[in-house]
Amino acid sequence: MPESLRRALLLGPGLTWLALFLVVPTATVLLYSFFERGTYGGIDTILNIENYVRAVDPLYFGILLKSLRIAAVVTAVALVIGYPVAYLIATAPKRLQIPLLLLVMLPFWSNYLIRTYAWIVLLNREGLINNALRWLGLVDEPLSLLYNDTALVIGLVYGYLPFMVLPLYASIARLNPEIREAATDLGASSLRGFWTVTVPLTRQAIAAGCIFVFVPSIGNFITPDLLGGGRTKMIGNLIYDQFLKARDWPFGSTLALILIGVMMALLFLQAWFVNRQMRHG
Amino acid sequence: MAKVRPERQALRAHAALVYLFLYGPIAVLVVLSFNESGLPTAWTGFSTRWYAALAGAADIHRAVLNTLIVAVSATAVATILGTLLALGLERLKPRAWIDGLMFVPMIVPDIVLAIALLSFYTLLEMTLGLHSIIFSHIVFNIAFVAVVVRARLRNFDKSIVEASIDLGASEVGTFWRITLPVIAPGVIAGALIAFTLSIDEFVIAFFTAGAGPSSTTFPMLIYSMIRFGVTPEINAIATIVLFVSFTLILISQRINRPVANP
């Protein structure tokens, strides 16, 4: 069998599937974004950029900015919480590293809805935290812990923290421990050694972890729906509404493309950052 | 015993809190699912009544069956296509666009993939149902299977394939007798990951299922229950789902352990 035929047989089915069910649907969305909503919720095939103009209307643009802000806060919190954990795992005895890492990853592999629901049980007015506070006599009236931005941020950090820890662990574990020890031996405190040696050497992993957390956070619609109580809308909820409630698919497509645009911009930024680092050693 | 430096102790305390953050909420659900009253307010005794309540619910049976049909079909197709893809990619020079194409379904927000597929199916005037969920799940499952199998292939000593051919074995025979057994742990692990993702997937199923209970999957049912409010039955469902997911992933980790260095 000639090599080219063998390659075609191996690659063909999978790539065809991805072309048909990933590339073509994305192209459909791109096309829809330049059309108009028809009178009865259908699609009028009149080419225009009306939807893009509408997307920068303060009403919608505000939600995009808010989504960016929430995702940024989630990413920052995940980095601050996750880095020390990744560091501890990477510097733990070898036989403990994989089990400790698996424990961080395991919740990610379970149902996202169930994990979000757990926070409703904890945070609602009749929930565990309010009960505990009342039992301790700290509050008389139950606190409104659910259906606000804090609950939303907690839920997203809970969902995507493993994505931060994984690349950081891989990067810190690869560092030569002698470099860290040398810095300490030369008189640097271990904290100073950490800031001046470990953190700069793991910059790429920090960037990767931040993207892995930021991207799913900004596109999420389940957590704002369940923990934000529909009061806090993010761009994902807006897309959902356009498709299933307002039935304005062209505008929903435009919003989805903006989301993809934000994602691509971040990925290019990261690629550029990695290239620059490689060039400068 | 070696003295532990204070920074190390602080790190350990922090990590302990993070593990508590990760597992505390899940543990609460599991404990509550066995609470007689079903409420978080008071522990009124151990009971399995909420599990018994699930056993009689016809809508849950239907949804679980639908989820299994979707997950088994999507995993079967994706495992074959993903493994072939990984084997094919091994024979190519690395190409950025192919890597990108495989990376996209793993990173793109699920709502974007969901509306794209819904738009595409509507454009084709395709009737929606379990089959459209299956087609959709195959997309991201291919990517995960291919990535896991490729990682396995990287540590594979290709000289044994050449040796087998040199000794007169056919290519097909070499594949079944040499290549497949070597990559099998990766293929099985990839399939288990695909299956786990598929039984838990909600957003894409929700958009591409069409209307009616005949294509309602288990996560879709859970979503509508959660939106309705906190009920003791959900705690029991949650406990079962967590147990099944964790078991599948631990098995996949166990099978696909890296080969020990000699």
PDB file of C-alpha atoms in Angstrom, chain A residues 32-164:
ATOM      1  CA  TYR A  32     -25.705  33.815   9.882  1.00  0.00           C
ATOM      2  CA  SER A  33     -24.022  36.687  11.705  1.00  0.00           C
ATOM      3  CA  PHE A  34     -24.316  38.787   8.533  1.00  0.00           C
ATOM      4  CA  PHE A  35     -28.022  37.988   8.062  1.00  0.00           C
ATOM      5  CA  GLU A  36     -31.130  39.375   9.712  1.00  0.00           C
ATOM      6  CA  ARG A  37     -33.804  37.961  11.934  1.00  0.00           C
ATOM      7  CA  GLY A  38     -36.937  37.266   9.911  1.00  0.00           C
ATOM      8  CA  THR A  39     -40.413  38.389  10.943  1.00  0.00           C
ATOM      9  CA  TYR A  40     -41.386  35.033  12.467  1.00  0.00           C
ATOM     10  CA  GLY A  41     -38.046  34.182  14.020  1.00  0.00           C
ATOM     11  CA  GLY A  42     -36.625  32.786  10.807  1.00  0.00           C
ATOM     12  CA  ILE A  43     -33.632  34.156   8.971  1.00  0.00           C
ATOM     13  CA  ASP A  44     -33.699  36.776   6.220  1.00  0.00           C
ATOM     14  CA  THR A  45     -30.763  36.343   3.906  1.00  0.00           C
ATOM     15  CA  ILE A  46     -29.966  40.019   3.511  1.00  0.00           C
ATOM     16  CA  LEU A  47     -26.252  40.673   3.911  1.00  0.00           C
ATOM     17  CA  ASN A  48     -25.472  43.456   6.384  1.00  0.00           C
ATOM     18  CA  ILE A  49     -23.393  44.277   9.423  1.00  0.00           C
ATOM     19  CA  GLU A  50     -26.369  45.427  11.534  1.00  0.00           C
ATOM     20  CA  ASN A  51     -25.734  42.709  14.162  1.00  0.00           C
ATOM     21  CA  TYR A  52     -22.165  43.849  14.739  1.00  0.00           C
ATOM     22  CA  VAL A  53     -23.329  47.432  15.176  1.00  0.00           C
ATOM     23  CA  ARG A  54     -25.935  46.214  17.651  1.00  0.00           C
ATOM     24  CA  ALA A  55     -23.348  44.229  19.612  1.00  0.00           C
ATOM     25  CA  VAL A  56     -21.502  47.409  20.593  1.00  0.00           C
ATOM     26  CA  ASP A  57     -24.741  48.943  21.899  1.00  0.00           C
ATOM     27  CA  PRO A  58     -24.058  49.713  25.613  1.00  0.00           C
ATOM     28  CA  LEU A  59     -26.758  47.212  26.642  1.00  0.00           C
ATOM     29  CA  TYR A  60     -24.911  44.287  25.097  1.00  0.00           C
ATOM     30  CA  PHE A  61     -21.390  45.664  25.235  1.00  0.00           C
ATOM     31  CA  GLY A  62     -21.836  46.133  28.986  1.00  0.00           C
ATOM     32  CA  ILE A  63     -22.542  42.423  29.356  1.00  0.00           C
ATOM     33  CA  LEU A  64     -19.444  41.594  27.314  1.00  0.00           C
ATOM     34  CA  LEU A  65     -17.315  43.853  29.529  1.00  0.00           C
ATOM     35  CA  LYS A  66     -18.861  42.348  32.635  1.00  0.00           C
ATOM     36  CA  SER A  67     -18.092  38.833  31.340  1.00  0.00           C
ATOM     37  CA  LEU A  68     -14.480  39.858  30.715  1.00  0.00           C
ATOM     38  CA  ARG A  69     -14.262  41.316  34.221  1.00  0.00           C
ATOM     39  CA  ILE A  70     -15.761  38.245  35.925  1.00  0.00           C
ATOM     40  CA  ALA A  71     -13.513  35.893  33.944  1.00  0.00           C
ATOM     41  CA  ALA A  72     -10.478  38.037  34.855  1.00  0.00           C
ATOM     42  CA  VAL A  73     -11.336  37.934  38.569  1.00  0.00           C
ATOM     43  CA  VAL A  74     -11.887  34.160  38.394  1.00  0.00           C
ATOM     44  CA  THR A  75      -8.522  33.718  36.645  1.00  0.00           C
ATOM     45  CA  ALA A  76      -6.692  35.869  39.214  1.00  0.00           C
ATOM     46  CA  VAL A  77      -8.257  34.025  42.157  1.00  0.00           C
ATOM     47  CA  ALA A  78      -7.497  30.634  40.574  1.00  0.00           C
ATOM     48  CA  LEU A  79      -3.855  31.669  40.021  1.00  0.00           C
ATOM     49  CA  VAL A  80      -3.371  32.903  43.596  1.00  0.00           C
ATOM     50  CA  ILE A  81      -5.013  29.793  45.067  1.00  0.00           C
ATOM     51  CA  GLY A  82      -3.599  27.342  42.536  1.00  0.00           C
ATOM     52  CA  TYR A  83       0.068  28.319  42.313  1.00  0.00           C
ATOM     53  CA  PRO A  84       1.003  27.364  45.896  1.00  0.00           C
ATOM     54  CA  VAL A  85      -0.825  24.046  45.504  1.00  0.00           C
ATOM     55  CA  ALA A  86       0.996  23.273  42.236  1.00  0.00           C
ATOM     56  CA  TYR A  87       4.275  24.240  43.919  1.00  0.00           C
ATOM     57  CA  LEU A  88       3.630  21.986  46.905  1.00  0.00           C
ATOM     58  CA  ILE A  89       2.715  19.019  44.695  1.00  0.00           C
ATOM     59  CA  ALA A  90       5.719  19.531  42.398  1.00  0.00           C
ATOM     60  CA  THR A  91       8.136  19.653  45.328  1.00  0.00           C
ATOM     61  CA  ALA A  92       6.520  16.778  47.266  1.00  0.00           C
ATOM     62  CA  PRO A  93       8.193  13.332  47.362  1.00  0.00           C
ATOM     63  CA  LYS A  94       7.914  11.664  43.917  1.00  0.00           C
ATOM     64  CA  ARG A  95       5.556   8.885  44.998  1.00  0.00           C
ATOM     65  CA  LEU A  96       3.026  11.430  46.349  1.00  0.00           C
ATOM     66  CA  GLN A  97       3.003  13.727  43.312  1.00  0.00           C
ATOM     67  CA  ILE A  98       0.683  11.783  41.006  1.00  0.00           C
ATOM     68  CA  PRO A  99      -1.904  10.932  43.705  1.00  0.00           C
ATOM     69  CA  LEU A 100      -1.979  14.558  44.916  1.00  0.00           C
ATOM     70  CA  LEU A 101      -2.383  15.823  41.348  1.00  0.00           C
ATOM     71  CA  LEU A 102      -5.074  13.253  40.599  1.00  0.00           C
ATOM     72  CA  LEU A 103      -6.978  14.499  43.660  1.00  0.00           C
ATOM     73  CA  VAL A 104      -6.963  18.011  42.204  1.00  0.00           C
ATOM     74  CA  MET A 105      -8.077  16.790  38.752  1.00  0.00           C
ATOM     75  CA  LEU A 106     -10.711  14.290  39.883  1.00  0.00           C
ATOM     76  CA  PRO A 107     -13.582  16.742  40.525  1.00  0.00           C
ATOM     77  CA  PHE A 108     -13.154  18.098  36.987  1.00  0.00           C
ATOM     78  CA  TRP A 109     -14.058  14.695  35.600  1.00  0.00           C
ATOM     79  CA  SER A 110     -17.410  14.638  37.356  1.00  0.00           C
ATOM     80  CA  ASN A 111     -20.633  16.305  36.349  1.00  0.00           C
ATOM     81  CA  TYR A 112     -20.357  20.105  36.187  1.00  0.00           C
ATOM     82  CA  LEU A 113     -24.072  20.573  37.002  1.00  0.00           C
ATOM     83  CA  ILE A 114     -23.751  18.496  40.154  1.00  0.00           C
ATOM     84  CA  ARG A 115     -20.688  20.446  41.289  1.00  0.00           C
ATOM     85  CA  THR A 116     -22.545  23.708  40.716  1.00  0.00           C
ATOM     86  CA  TYR A 117     -25.592  22.365  42.519  1.00  0.00           C
ATOM     87  CA  ALA A 118     -23.409  21.594  45.563  1.00  0.00           C
ATOM     88  CA  TRP A 119     -22.854  25.342  45.960  1.00  0.00           C
ATOM     89  CA  ILE A 120     -26.600  26.008  45.870  1.00  0.00           C
ATOM     90  CA  VAL A 121     -26.956  23.556  48.756  1.00  0.00           C
ATOM     91  CA  LEU A 122     -24.185  25.351  50.654  1.00  0.00           C
ATOM     92  CA  LEU A 123     -25.131  28.952  49.915  1.00  0.00           C
ATOM     93  CA  ASN A 124     -28.938  29.184  49.747  1.00  0.00           C
ATOM     94  CA  ARG A 125     -30.975  30.874  52.473  1.00  0.00           C
ATOM     95  CA  GLU A 126     -31.865  27.550  54.060  1.00  0.00           C
ATOM     96  CA  GLY A 127     -28.460  26.169  53.165  1.00  0.00           C
ATOM     97  CA  LEU A 128     -25.647  24.725  55.193  1.00  0.00           C
ATOM     98  CA  ILE A 129     -23.605  27.909  55.665  1.00  0.00           C
ATOM     99  CA  ASN A 130     -26.593  30.016  56.745  1.00  0.00           C
ATOM    100  CA  ASN A 131     -27.660  27.273  59.145  1.00  0.00           C
ATOM    101  CA  ALA A 132     -24.193  27.053  60.632  1.00  0.00           C
ATOM    102  CA  LEU A 133     -23.983  30.841  61.062  1.00  0.00           C
ATOM    103  CA  ARG A 134     -27.371  30.965  62.780  1.00  0.00           C
ATOM    104  CA  TRP A 135     -26.527  28.012  64.994  1.00  0.00           C
ATOM    105  CA  LEU A 136     -23.347  29.788  66.074  1.00  0.00           C
ATOM    106  CA  GLY A 137     -25.431  32.871  66.798  1.00  0.00           C
ATOM    107  CA  LEU A 138     -23.439  35.012  64.371  1.00  0.00           C
ATOM    108  CA  VAL A 139     -26.450  36.146  62.359  1.00  0.00           C
ATOM    109  CA  ASP A 140     -30.168  36.430  63.127  1.00  0.00           C
ATOM    110  CA  GLU A 141     -31.444  36.655  59.590  1.00  0.00           C
ATOM    111  CA  PRO A 142     -30.166  34.350  56.840  1.00  0.00           C
ATOM    112  CA  LEU A 143     -27.623  36.078  54.578  1.00  0.00           C
ATOM    113  CA  SER A 144     -28.167  36.351  50.823  1.00  0.00           C
ATOM    114  CA  LEU A 145     -25.119  34.387  49.770  1.00  0.00           C
ATOM    115  CA  LEU A 146     -26.532  33.052  46.535  1.00  0.00           C
ATOM    116  CA  TYR A 147     -27.534  34.832  43.311  1.00  0.00           C
ATOM    117  CA  ASN A 148     -24.775  37.432  43.238  1.00  0.00           C
ATOM    118  CA  ASP A 149     -21.383  37.955  41.593  1.00  0.00           C
ATOM    119  CA  THR A 150     -19.457  36.461  44.521  1.00  0.00           C
ATOM    120  CA  ALA A 151     -21.379  33.190  44.253  1.00  0.00           C
ATOM    121  CA  LEU A 152     -20.737  33.238  40.507  1.00  0.00           C
ATOM    122  CA  VAL A 153     -16.972  33.739  40.974  1.00  0.00           C
ATOM    123  CA  ILE A 154     -16.813  30.993  43.634  1.00  0.00           C
ATOM    124  CA  GLY A 155     -18.655  28.590  41.326  1.00  0.00           C
ATOM    125  CA  LEU A 156     -16.360  29.292  38.370  1.00  0.00           C
ATOM    126  CA  VAL A 157     -13.161  29.034  40.445  1.00  0.00           C
ATOM    127  CA  TYR A 158     -14.473  25.752  41.823  1.00  0.00           C
ATOM    128  CA  GLY A 159     -15.149  24.498  38.307  1.00  0.00           C
ATOM    129  CA  TYR A 160     -11.874  25.437  36.653  1.00  0.00           C
ATOM    130  CA  LEU A 161      -9.187  25.465  39.368  1.00  0.00           C
ATOM    131  CA  PRO A 162      -7.808  22.100  38.134  1.00  0.00           C
ATOM    132  CA  PHE A 163      -7.012  23.736  34.743  1.00  0.00           C
ATOM    133  CA  MET A 164      -4.735  26.197  36.532  1.00  0.00           C
TER     134      MET A 164
END
